[in-house]
């Protein structure tokens, strides 16, 4: 078990961490605006967000530049002097006084947006604040999202050895995420979707369960889609969560890979064979109305752990865009007819498994 953990730490530690640096004045580059809510505490001396947990939520608006040389799937950030041609940089950072103030700005952004859509991203294990912010921007750009992007930054330690700290942090962050989802649920938009990665998927499932327990079916009904990417969730725990939620938001997608190295280590740490995000056969969850998108046949891009292939691999990004466009064009299960999607479709009771890239 410890050998597997050491392997994970070595792989995770080899890559440089994302950083947020200011863009030079008067640069002419396209940008992406995102709204961020976080439970991270603020260092009183440096005024920087830390890994410490806060009982209060903080809200902000960021505008991030898009460098022309960035490749699909790449989170481009400075490793030395910032270069707008190669790095994603902060053009504007504006703290917002309250959640209500942020929602007011979201409404204004929606009025100016090409599409009446809101997309919320919840990061996973071992993420810094910069990791989550830049991943939100990268996904919105690469998946050609034309609505308003938001990010929930729960206080991950940003340390491969702090798995237990991160799991406890998601439990401490449920109230903050629930309040945010309830606010977004009140918006009059054409589409509200949530994407959650790794242990962030466990946080989302806990909040959806809490909404069901509280009788907030209106908030659940407002969701026009949930995507769990490599969810680090025990299979029996997921079954209990999904059963308590009842009718799952549709479509409900789980992006999986049996070759996910991070989830292999997580399974060993918890004494399990696999996690939901590494299931090779979704038969165990066949009672639930959901889609399994298997990306194990695809190249991983720069993702050596294969823990976020869906967003880091140009091949995966292209195929998922193709799948999304087929679903939008045809609607519902008609989009899953043979020949219309880039992969193999297998039905397991209520569950549909799509193996991307496999004929």
PDB file of C-alpha atoms in Angstrom, residues 66-77 85-88 134-135 137-139 141-143 301-302 311-315 317 321:
ATOM      1  CA  UNK A  66      -5.973  32.984 -23.223  1.00  0.00           C
ATOM      2  CA  UNK A  67      -2.500  32.686 -24.773  1.00  0.00           C
ATOM      3  CA  UNK A  68      -2.472  32.009 -28.529  1.00  0.00           C
ATOM      4  CA  UNK A  69       0.108  29.225 -28.268  1.00  0.00           C
ATOM      5  CA  UNK A  70      -1.786  27.111 -25.713  1.00  0.00           C
ATOM      6  CA  UNK A  71      -2.635  23.614 -26.905  1.00  0.00           C
ATOM      7  CA  UNK A  72      -5.906  21.793 -26.221  1.00  0.00           C
ATOM      8  CA  UNK A  73      -5.926  20.210 -22.780  1.00  0.00           C
ATOM      9  CA  UNK A  74      -3.059  22.363 -21.575  1.00  0.00           C
ATOM     10  CA  UNK A  75      -3.149  24.532 -18.457  1.00  0.00           C
ATOM     11  CA  UNK A  76      -0.539  27.110 -19.428  1.00  0.00           C
ATOM     12  CA  UNK A  77       0.973  29.082 -16.544  1.00  0.00           C
ATOM     13  CA  UNK A  85       1.859  34.661 -25.564  1.00  0.00           C
ATOM     14  CA  UNK A  86       2.320  31.382 -23.687  1.00  0.00           C
ATOM     15  CA  UNK A  87       0.736  31.787 -20.226  1.00  0.00           C
ATOM     16  CA  UNK A  88      -2.765  32.130 -18.799  1.00  0.00           C
ATOM     17  CA  UNK A 134      -7.084  27.593 -14.476  1.00  0.00           C
ATOM     18  CA  UNK A 135      -8.704  24.177 -15.009  1.00  0.00           C
ATOM     19  CA  UNK A 137     -10.948  28.281 -17.704  1.00  0.00           C
ATOM     20  CA  UNK A 138      -9.222  25.564 -19.747  1.00  0.00           C
ATOM     21  CA  UNK A 139     -12.311  23.327 -19.814  1.00  0.00           C
ATOM     22  CA  UNK A 141     -12.404  27.131 -23.623  1.00  0.00           C
ATOM     23  CA  UNK A 142     -11.588  23.644 -24.924  1.00  0.00           C
ATOM     24  CA  UNK A 143     -15.163  22.378 -24.697  1.00  0.00           C
ATOM     25  CA  UNK A 301      -2.308  13.777 -23.127  1.00  0.00           C
ATOM     26  CA  UNK A 302      -0.124  15.201 -20.377  1.00  0.00           C
ATOM     27  CA  UNK A 311      -9.907  17.332 -19.940  1.00  0.00           C
ATOM     28  CA  UNK A 312      -6.157  16.932 -20.531  1.00  0.00           C
ATOM     29  CA  UNK A 313      -6.176  14.735 -23.651  1.00  0.00           C
ATOM     30  CA  UNK A 314      -6.828  16.512 -26.977  1.00  0.00           C
ATOM     31  CA  UNK A 315      -8.216  13.223 -28.311  1.00  0.00           C
ATOM     32  CA  UNK A 317     -11.689  16.550 -25.675  1.00  0.00           C
ATOM     33  CA  UNK A 321     -17.262  17.466 -27.912  1.00  0.00           C
TER      34      UNK A 321
END
